[in-house]
Amino acid sequence: MKQENMLFTPLYIGTKTAVNRIAINAMECCDSDENGNPTETTYRRYERHFEGNSGVIVLEAITVSYESRSRLHQLSVMPRNSKALSKFVSEMKKINDKPLFIWQLTHSGELSHTDFSRRVCVKPLPGFGGDLLSEEEVEKIMDEFVLAAKIAHDCGADGIDFKLCHGYLGSQILRPYNDRKWKYGGSWKNRTRFAYETYERMVREVNDPDFLIGSKVSIWEGFPGGQGSAGPDTAIMDLTESLDLVKGLEQRGAKFIIVSAGSPSITLALSQPDRRIPDDAYLHHTFQKAVKDSLKKKTAVIGSAYSVFRNGKNNLLAVKPEESSLEYWGNKNIKDGVCDMIAIGRQSLADSLLPKKLEEGKSDEVNWCTACDNCIELLIRQRNVGCCTYDKPYSEALKKIRREEGALKGKHT
Ligand SMILES: Cc1cc2nc3c(=O)[nH]c(=O)nc-3n(C[C@H](O)[C@H](O)[C@H](O)COP(=O)(O)O)c2cc1C
Ligand code: SF4
């Protein structure tokens, strides 16, 4: 008898149902207009995601503050964006009303770009820094998150992912490195105050039990003082705080946790294992299982970092290709209680139609992400982002940038 493929079974998240167990992870692509509204390019990307029929689509990191942001053309969620965002949701739902549309709300903090915005920090980190945030400023940012959640709700989103990962402000406050003596630093109680109070307010003020509030969390950032490390000056892994965090979020109403790791500006290969160093993808399984075991069964655990497995043709050693694919690990991990759903990041740029194609048994028609990381190079350069392997305009754009930079280097040597 043929075994059931768990990837194509429904998943209950809060009061809603995801039609399958594949989510599109948040992927910022730097193509909004100058007010932070979606452009034609943004529409094109999401139209393809909605056609792909995944259970959940997470809208890329959308900033709650235009004053401090990491991307020049970053989507933003403020009252002035409401009309454009409402239209965006209704157009997407016309294409396919099944995927749950969750928006990732963010504040970039010390990752805000100084060329066009104000960089702020909770405690200067070597190589980053910025203006030191006061307690009043943090409280204003909490107001911005709550307002953004209400806007997302009123625009028709199914929920929000309050970003607590990858070194953005939500992570910066939680880190042991934030040992500054203030209301939001030092003790674990102080470092979780921002996340917990914002959650409590979002749940209370949105006041809709059907609205899904959850978070993407970096369980271990992998550098001294990062989230999940044993202290402010050590990188030694100690998951006590990270696991306490997800439990605290669940108690405050989180309906899902997207498990991630690393801080891409510092530990990129941990966040998104690449084809040269694919092995950390396994570490994510350990983190997903640890979160799953810490939570009550009703909170959905969504795992990241599956793209590098591809169709089994990858650089992972000591495994049979048929037991090393994204589909194999997704199915197995759900079956084994490691996670409830898998999220695809880079693979969603390479081929948004992956869920549909796999469900129809057309794995050989998928454009498999090569985990080359050329797309992140576009993001780092503040350009429109897309797949440089399968999407010609983006590969051409990258070639042009590299040519121009090569010419510039030539002039200076
Ligand atoms: C171009 C690019 C943009 C990304 N944007 C976001 C983002 O907006 N928010 C986020 O939490 N993670 C972001 N990520 C990380 C992915 O969501 C995901 O966690 C990571 O790529 C690992 O998953 P994968 O192996 O499926 O790619 C981005 C990654 C890339 C390459
Ligand atoms: S550019 Fe490379 S890493 Fe990025 S989506 Fe395309 S194949 Fe994947």
PDB file of C-alpha atoms in Angstrom, residues 5 124 177 191 194 235 268 270 298-299 354 357 384 387 405-406:
ATOM      1  CA  ASN A   5       2.706  11.908   1.716  1.00  0.00           C
ATOM      2  CA  PRO A 124      26.466  48.588  19.887  1.00  0.00           C
ATOM      3  CA  TYR A 177      24.577  40.383  24.371  1.00  0.00           C
ATOM      4  CA  ARG A 191      14.976  41.048  27.486  1.00  0.00           C
ATOM      5  CA  PHE A 194       9.502  43.852  24.364  1.00  0.00           C
ATOM      6  CA  ALA A 235      28.875  31.378  21.343  1.00  0.00           C
ATOM      7  CA  LEU A 268      24.767  33.380   6.680  1.00  0.00           C
ATOM      8  CA  LEU A 270      23.696  28.804   9.305  1.00  0.00           C
ATOM      9  CA  LYS A 298      -1.826  23.062  19.183  1.00  0.00           C
ATOM     10  CA  THR A 299       0.941  25.474  18.095  1.00  0.00           C
ATOM     11  CA  LEU A 354       6.823  23.745  -6.337  1.00  0.00           C
ATOM     12  CA  LYS A 357       4.154  20.408  -9.153  1.00  0.00           C
ATOM     13  CA  ASN A 384      15.389  43.969  -7.057  1.00  0.00           C
ATOM     14  CA  CYS A 387      16.376  33.904  -8.963  1.00  0.00           C
ATOM     15  CA  GLU A 405      32.196  46.672 -10.214  1.00  0.00           C
ATOM     16  CA  GLY A 406      35.023  44.909 -12.037  1.00  0.00           C
TER      17      GLY A 406
END
